[in-house]
Short mmCIF file of C-alpha atoms and ligand atoms in Angstrom, two decimals:
data_model
loop_
_atom_site.label_atom_id
_atom_site.label_comp_id
_atom_site.label_asym_id
_atom_site.label_seq_id
_atom_site.Cartn_x
_atom_site.Cartn_y
_atom_site.Cartn_z
CA MET A 1 0.14 0.04 -0.05
CA ARG A 2 1.64 3.18 -1.33
CA ASN A 3 1.16 6.78 -0.86
CA LEU A 4 1.51 8.08 -4.41
CA THR A 5 2.30 11.16 -5.97
CA GLN A 6 -0.15 13.35 -8.10
CA SER A 7 1.44 12.19 -11.57
CA GLU A 8 1.27 8.63 -10.48
CA VAL A 9 -2.62 8.88 -10.07
CA ILE A 10 -2.71 10.73 -13.38
CA ALA A 11 -0.47 8.05 -14.85
CA ARG A 12 -2.84 5.22 -13.33
CA LEU A 13 -6.13 6.75 -14.36
CA ALA A 14 -5.02 7.34 -17.82
CA GLU A 15 -4.15 3.71 -18.52
CA LEU A 16 -7.44 2.35 -17.31
CA GLU A 17 -10.00 0.77 -19.80
CA ARG A 18 -12.71 -0.24 -17.55
CA ALA A 19 -13.14 0.75 -13.90
CA VAL A 20 -15.60 0.72 -11.12
CA ILE A 21 -15.85 3.97 -9.20
CA LEU A 22 -16.83 3.38 -5.53
CA PHE A 23 -18.04 5.81 -2.86
CA HIS A 24 -19.44 6.15 0.72
CA VAL A 25 -22.65 5.41 2.59
CA ARG A 26 -25.13 8.39 2.91
CA PRO A 27 -23.75 9.62 -0.27
CA ASP A 28 -23.14 13.75 -0.23
CA GLY A 29 -22.54 16.05 -2.84
CA ASP A 30 -18.81 15.88 -2.67
CA ALA A 31 -19.13 11.98 -2.99
CA VAL A 32 -21.46 12.11 -5.88
CA GLY A 33 -20.14 15.06 -7.84
CA SER A 34 -16.65 13.75 -7.46
CA ALA A 35 -17.48 10.02 -8.68
CA PHE A 36 -19.46 11.23 -11.29
CA ALA A 37 -16.98 13.57 -12.28
CA LEU A 38 -14.21 11.14 -12.76
CA ARG A 39 -16.75 8.57 -14.37
CA ARG A 40 -17.26 11.40 -17.31
CA ALA A 41 -13.74 12.22 -17.46
CA LEU A 42 -12.67 8.77 -17.85
CA ALA A 43 -15.61 7.97 -20.43
CA LEU A 44 -14.38 10.89 -22.39
CA ARG A 45 -10.92 9.26 -22.93
CA GLY A 46 -12.65 6.12 -24.09
CA ALA A 47 -12.89 4.20 -20.96
CA ASP A 48 -15.89 2.01 -19.69
CA VAL A 49 -16.84 3.10 -16.15
CA TRP A 50 -19.37 2.63 -13.61
CA CYS A 51 -20.08 4.17 -10.15
CA VAL A 52 -21.31 2.43 -7.19
CA CYS A 53 -22.50 2.99 -3.83
CA ALA A 54 -24.28 0.62 -1.03
CA HIS A 55 -26.85 3.21 -0.44
CA ARG A 56 -29.47 4.66 -3.07
CA LEU A 57 -28.69 8.74 -4.10
CA PRO A 58 -30.89 11.08 -2.52
CA ASP A 59 -32.98 12.47 -4.82
CA ARG A 60 -31.96 15.97 -4.31
CA LEU A 61 -28.43 14.82 -5.83
CA ALA A 62 -30.11 13.20 -8.82
CA PHE A 63 -29.14 16.47 -10.79
CA LEU A 64 -25.41 15.53 -10.54
CA CYS A 65 -25.82 12.36 -12.49
CA ASP A 66 -28.94 12.70 -14.66
CA ALA A 67 -26.90 13.63 -17.88
CA GLU A 68 -26.62 11.25 -20.84
CA GLU A 69 -24.91 8.56 -18.82
CA GLU A 70 -27.05 5.36 -19.27
CA GLN A 71 -26.33 4.41 -15.53
CA GLU A 72 -29.79 4.32 -13.76
CA SER A 73 -28.80 2.91 -10.14
CA VAL A 74 -25.46 3.15 -8.13
CA LEU A 75 -26.32 0.09 -5.86
CA PRO A 76 -24.00 -2.81 -6.25
CA ASP A 77 -26.89 -5.03 -7.26
CA ALA A 78 -27.08 -3.10 -10.73
CA LEU A 79 -23.82 -3.47 -11.64
CA PRO A 80 -23.35 -4.76 -15.30
CA GLU A 81 -21.78 -7.93 -15.57
CA ARG A 82 -18.88 -6.86 -17.69
CA PHE A 83 -17.56 -4.82 -14.51
CA ALA A 84 -17.28 -8.12 -12.48
CA ASP A 85 -13.70 -7.91 -12.13
CA ALA A 86 -12.98 -4.48 -12.91
CA PRO A 87 -10.44 -2.22 -11.03
CA VAL A 88 -12.26 -0.25 -8.26
CA ILE A 89 -11.20 3.25 -7.45
CA THR A 90 -12.77 4.82 -4.25
CA VAL A 91 -13.62 8.90 -3.80
CA ASP A 92 -14.22 10.60 -0.83
CA THR A 93 -14.27 7.07 1.27
CA ALA A 94 -11.94 7.33 4.02
CA SER A 95 -12.42 3.71 5.66
CA PRO A 96 -13.75 0.57 4.45
CA ALA A 97 -16.28 0.98 7.03
CA GLN A 98 -17.66 3.73 5.22
CA MET A 99 -18.49 1.43 2.02
CA GLY A 100 -21.02 -0.17 3.91
CA ASP A 101 -22.50 -3.50 2.36
CA ALA A 102 -20.19 -2.70 -0.57
CA GLY A 103 -17.08 -3.30 1.19
CA VAL A 104 -16.92 -6.80 1.36
CA GLN A 105 -17.43 -7.20 -2.41
CA PHE A 106 -15.43 -4.50 -3.60
CA LEU A 107 -12.41 -3.99 -1.16
CA PRO A 108 -10.00 -6.68 -2.43
CA ARG A 109 -10.26 -4.69 -6.20
CA ILE A 110 -9.52 -1.50 -5.24
CA VAL A 111 -6.14 -0.21 -6.74
CA LEU A 112 -6.46 3.50 -5.94
CA MET A 113 -8.26 5.84 -2.92
CA ILE A 114 -8.39 9.43 -3.66
CA ASP A 115 -9.47 11.15 -0.49
CA HIS A 116 -9.13 14.36 1.60
CA HIS A 117 -10.01 12.86 5.07
CA GLY A 118 -6.78 13.28 7.17
CA SER A 119 -8.14 10.91 9.78
CA GLY A 120 -9.00 7.64 7.32
CA GLU A 121 -7.46 4.37 7.49
CA PRO A 122 -5.80 3.98 4.10
CA TYR A 123 -7.08 0.57 2.75
CA ALA A 124 -5.17 0.98 -0.78
CA ASP A 125 -2.63 2.68 -3.01
CA HIS A 126 -3.83 6.33 -2.09
CA TYR A 127 -3.34 9.61 -2.67
CA ILE A 128 -5.06 11.94 -0.07
CA LEU A 129 -4.82 15.57 0.44
CA PRO A 130 -5.95 16.56 3.94
CA ASP A 131 -5.79 20.31 3.18
CA ALA A 132 -8.07 19.94 0.27
CA SER A 133 -11.86 21.11 1.12
CA ALA A 134 -13.00 18.11 -0.85
CA THR A 135 -12.29 15.23 -2.88
CA GLY A 136 -13.40 17.67 -5.78
CA GLU A 137 -10.77 19.79 -4.95
CA VAL A 138 -8.40 17.20 -4.93
CA LEU A 139 -9.62 15.63 -8.40
CA MET A 140 -9.72 18.89 -10.39
CA PRO A 141 -6.15 19.37 -11.32
CA ILE A 142 -5.96 15.42 -11.87
CA LEU A 143 -8.94 15.67 -14.48
CA ALA A 144 -7.74 18.71 -16.07
CA ALA A 145 -4.32 16.80 -16.66
CA LEU A 146 -6.44 13.58 -18.08
CA CYS A 147 -7.91 16.36 -20.87
CA GLY A 148 -4.96 17.16 -21.94
CA GLY A 149 -4.65 20.58 -20.77
CA ASP A 150 -7.48 21.31 -22.62
CA GLU A 151 -10.82 23.22 -21.39
CA LEU A 152 -12.70 20.88 -19.13
CA ASP A 153 -15.91 19.44 -20.15
CA PRO A 154 -18.46 21.41 -18.77
CA LEU A 155 -20.24 18.68 -17.32
CA VAL A 156 -17.07 17.56 -15.63
CA ALA A 157 -16.48 21.16 -14.10
CA ALA A 158 -20.20 21.55 -12.86
CA ARG A 159 -19.90 18.32 -10.99
CA LEU A 160 -16.42 19.11 -9.73
CA PHE A 161 -17.88 22.67 -8.68
CA ALA A 162 -21.00 20.82 -6.74
CA ALA A 163 -18.65 18.41 -5.20
CA ILE A 164 -16.52 21.59 -3.67
CA THR A 165 -19.48 23.74 -2.84
CA SER A 166 -20.93 20.96 -0.90
CA ASP A 167 -18.19 20.09 1.33
CA THR A 168 -17.63 23.67 2.11
CA GLY A 169 -21.27 24.57 3.00
CA CYS A 170 -21.48 26.80 -0.09
CA PHE A 171 -17.88 28.21 1.08
CA LYS A 172 -18.94 29.02 4.35
CA TYR A 173 -16.55 26.80 6.60
CA SER A 174 -13.39 27.14 7.46
CA ASN A 175 -12.12 24.36 5.11
CA ALA A 176 -12.75 26.83 1.92
CA SER A 177 -9.06 27.93 1.87
CA PRO A 178 -7.97 30.43 -0.78
CA ALA A 179 -7.01 27.53 -2.96
CA THR A 180 -10.67 26.38 -2.72
CA HIS A 181 -11.98 29.69 -3.96
CA ARG A 182 -9.17 29.85 -6.76
CA ALA A 183 -10.44 26.00 -8.06
CA ALA A 184 -13.89 27.06 -7.64
CA ALA A 185 -13.20 30.63 -9.73
CA ALA A 186 -11.24 28.40 -12.39
CA LEU A 187 -14.37 26.28 -12.96
CA ILE A 188 -16.41 29.02 -13.63
CA GLU A 189 -14.32 30.47 -15.82
CA ASN A 190 -13.96 27.07 -17.60
CA GLY A 191 -17.64 27.09 -18.12
CA MET A 192 -19.94 24.72 -16.52
CA SER A 193 -22.95 22.73 -17.74
CA VAL A 194 -25.08 24.15 -14.67
CA PRO A 195 -24.59 27.87 -13.54
CA ALA A 196 -22.68 28.16 -10.36
CA ASP A 197 -25.32 30.07 -8.59
CA GLU A 198 -28.12 27.32 -9.87
CA ILE A 199 -26.03 24.40 -8.55
CA ASN A 200 -25.81 26.23 -5.16
CA ARG A 201 -29.51 26.53 -5.24
CA LEU A 202 -30.30 23.24 -6.15
CA LEU A 203 -27.78 21.86 -3.29
CA PHE A 204 -28.48 24.47 -0.52
CA ASP A 205 -31.91 26.45 -1.02
CA ARG A 206 -34.40 23.72 -1.48
CA LYS A 207 -35.93 21.47 1.04
CA THR A 208 -38.88 18.61 1.00
CA ALA A 209 -42.22 19.42 2.09
CA GLY A 210 -41.23 16.55 4.58
CA THR A 211 -37.95 18.18 5.71
CA LEU A 212 -39.80 21.51 6.37
CA ALA A 213 -42.30 19.37 8.50
CA ALA A 214 -39.57 18.17 10.53
CA GLU A 215 -37.97 21.46 10.99
CA GLN A 216 -41.54 22.74 12.06
CA ILE A 217 -41.41 20.04 14.82
CA ALA A 218 -37.63 21.04 15.72
CA LEU A 219 -38.89 24.32 16.41
CA ARG A 220 -41.93 23.66 17.94
CA ASN A 221 -39.89 21.23 21.04
CA LEU A 222 -36.70 23.80 21.44
CA ARG A 223 -35.77 24.38 24.65
CA THR A 224 -32.73 26.45 25.87
CA PHE A 225 -30.86 25.75 28.99
CA ALA A 226 -27.53 27.53 30.61
CA ASP A 227 -28.83 31.20 29.67
CA GLY A 228 -29.23 30.28 26.03
CA ARG A 229 -25.86 28.52 25.63
CA VAL A 230 -27.55 25.19 25.09
CA VAL A 231 -30.27 24.51 22.69
CA VAL A 232 -31.97 21.13 22.51
CA SER A 233 -34.64 19.80 20.86
CA THR A 234 -36.82 16.28 20.62
CA LEU A 235 -38.46 14.19 17.97
CA SER A 236 -40.34 11.24 19.34
CA HIS A 237 -41.13 7.94 17.56
CA ASP A 238 -44.61 8.53 17.73
CA GLU A 239 -44.41 12.40 16.35
CA ARG A 240 -42.20 11.00 13.62
CA ILE A 241 -44.60 8.45 12.78
CA SER A 242 -47.92 10.93 13.11
CA ALA A 243 -46.45 13.85 10.88
CA GLY A 244 -45.97 10.98 8.36
CA LEU A 245 -41.99 11.72 8.06
CA MET A 246 -39.23 9.52 6.42
CA THR A 247 -35.88 9.39 8.57
CA GLU A 248 -34.11 11.37 5.63
CA ASP A 249 -36.43 13.94 6.56
CA THR A 250 -35.03 14.82 9.96
CA ASP A 251 -31.42 15.04 8.90
CA THR A 252 -31.60 18.80 8.58
CA MET A 253 -33.47 19.04 12.12
CA ILE A 254 -30.39 19.87 13.89
CA ASP A 255 -29.48 22.82 11.34
CA ALA A 256 -32.96 24.42 12.14
CA ILE A 257 -32.02 24.59 15.95
CA ARG A 258 -28.23 25.28 16.10
CA VAL A 259 -28.92 28.95 14.35
CA LEU A 260 -30.38 30.27 17.51
CA ASP A 261 -28.52 33.29 18.33
CA GLY A 262 -26.20 33.04 21.55
CA ALA A 263 -26.55 28.67 21.22
CA GLN A 264 -22.98 27.34 21.58
CA ILE A 265 -24.07 24.00 21.98
CA ALA A 266 -26.90 22.37 20.12
CA CYS A 267 -28.35 18.93 20.38
CA MET A 268 -31.03 17.25 18.33
CA LEU A 269 -32.77 14.10 20.01
CA LYS A 270 -34.45 11.76 17.86
CA GLN A 271 -36.36 8.49 19.08
CA GLN A 272 -35.21 5.17 17.47
CA GLU A 273 -38.07 2.85 16.56
CA PRO A 274 -38.98 1.46 20.06
CA HIS A 275 -38.76 -2.32 20.55
CA PRO A 276 -40.99 -4.44 23.22
CA ASN A 277 -39.43 -4.75 26.58
CA LYS A 278 -36.59 -2.21 25.95
CA PRO A 279 -36.39 1.30 26.95
CA GLY A 280 -36.37 4.15 24.53
CA VAL A 281 -33.13 4.82 22.42
CA TRP A 282 -32.54 8.22 21.42
CA ARG A 283 -30.13 9.29 18.57
CA ALA A 284 -28.27 12.83 19.94
CA SER A 285 -27.08 14.97 16.99
CA LEU A 286 -24.45 17.43 18.65
CA ARG A 287 -22.97 20.60 17.19
CA SER A 288 -20.91 23.45 18.57
CA THR A 289 -19.44 26.65 17.81
CA GLY A 290 -16.04 25.71 19.27
CA ILE A 291 -16.75 23.59 22.60
CA ASP A 292 -15.78 20.13 22.17
CA VAL A 293 -18.91 18.09 21.76
CA ALA A 294 -16.96 15.01 20.66
CA ALA A 295 -16.40 14.62 24.51
CA ILE A 296 -20.03 15.08 25.47
CA ALA A 297 -20.87 12.12 22.72
CA ALA A 298 -17.81 10.12 24.26
CA CYS A 299 -19.83 10.24 27.85
CA PHE A 300 -22.34 8.16 26.12
CA GLY A 301 -20.27 5.90 24.03
CA GLY A 302 -20.51 8.21 20.86
CA GLY A 303 -17.60 10.20 19.36
CA GLY A 304 -17.13 12.42 16.56
CA HIS A 305 -15.27 15.75 15.93
CA ILE A 306 -15.22 18.90 18.11
CA ARG A 307 -17.91 20.70 16.54
CA ALA A 308 -20.28 17.83 15.28
CA ALA A 309 -20.65 14.77 17.23
CA GLY A 310 -23.22 11.87 17.57
CA CYS A 311 -24.10 9.53 20.12
CA SER A 312 -26.94 7.27 21.61
CA ILE A 313 -28.86 7.93 25.00
CA THR A 314 -31.37 5.42 26.64
CA ALA A 315 -34.36 7.01 28.13
CA GLU A 316 -38.05 6.46 28.77
CA THR A 317 -39.24 9.62 27.68
CA ALA A 318 -38.06 12.90 25.95
CA GLU A 319 -37.81 14.46 29.02
CA GLU A 320 -35.34 11.99 30.60
CA ALA A 321 -33.50 11.95 27.68
CA VAL A 322 -33.19 15.94 27.36
CA GLU A 323 -32.23 15.67 31.46
CA LYS A 324 -29.22 13.18 30.43
CA ILE A 325 -27.87 15.31 27.71
CA VAL A 326 -27.89 18.65 29.38
CA GLY A 327 -26.55 17.19 32.49
CA PHE A 328 -23.11 16.28 30.81
CA CYS A 329 -23.19 19.82 28.99
CA PRO A 330 -20.51 22.64 30.40
CA THR A 331 -22.16 25.20 32.49
CA PRO A 332 -21.35 28.95 32.84
CA CYS A 333 -20.17 28.17 36.29
CA ASN A 334 -17.37 25.96 35.44
CA GLY A 335 -15.99 28.10 32.82
CA SER A 336 -16.42 25.71 29.67
CA PHE A 337 -18.17 28.55 27.86
CA PHE A 338 -16.87 31.49 26.08
MN1 MN B 401 -15.81 15.14 1.13
#
């Protein structure tokens, strides 16, 4: 297993005639944009390429792969027979665990891993740039080299832009470096099949009715603690069922509450499907403006990053779940708050 140079990656990609591109479960805009940008760039060189993920693509990302490709599904079952022994490249996938059920099938055939997560466990020859905002940013010069220094195909450029804007939260997060902005500017100058403002609208400025209904519940159940520094909300299983919400509708509830002015820690508690004779299990999503919420999650056997973490809490009622998590949040008295 080797750490490759950029020119080695370009050389390896250039000689591929057939390949599978694999990306992580719960696919996001960076994974899908990067995979389909790479797919198209290789296809334009005459290679036969197919994208695979153990989870189906969310509808909101369908615009990233609805062009002329004949590919209808990324699910492993849909992989055409001719790819049965094709080499596999992964993008944006830091560890085998992130491949979900596809890991067992594809892991032995992975010849190249392209990523930007510094914390991963390399599982093949790899090219990882931890300072890059997104795998799309890592791929941009590689795909530019593959097209021989000519202008990037407009569809490739749009997919790379989508990957970058997705992982930087529309260039809002601290990972959006000067190099990131320069890469995005170069893609806009290159020309894209979808304009930048439209890509950003499609990724950031639209929500399903189910998402809005879930956010409505998040706001209705919102409570604050520690003089407004801690904001918590809950979604019980009964509330979710009676509102007709799918699990994916509830993903942005944490974002709806964390924006409350003055909040330094936000926690969204979602009750999991109850089992008979078993107390309720509540999935906690934690966000912060700088306080280490991974440490709070660790108190319940969870983990994550300083500003974003998660854990599971056992509690009979929403009230009990809230009490438990708030009990582990820092207070103004112990000096943990700013
Ligand atoms: Mn990424």
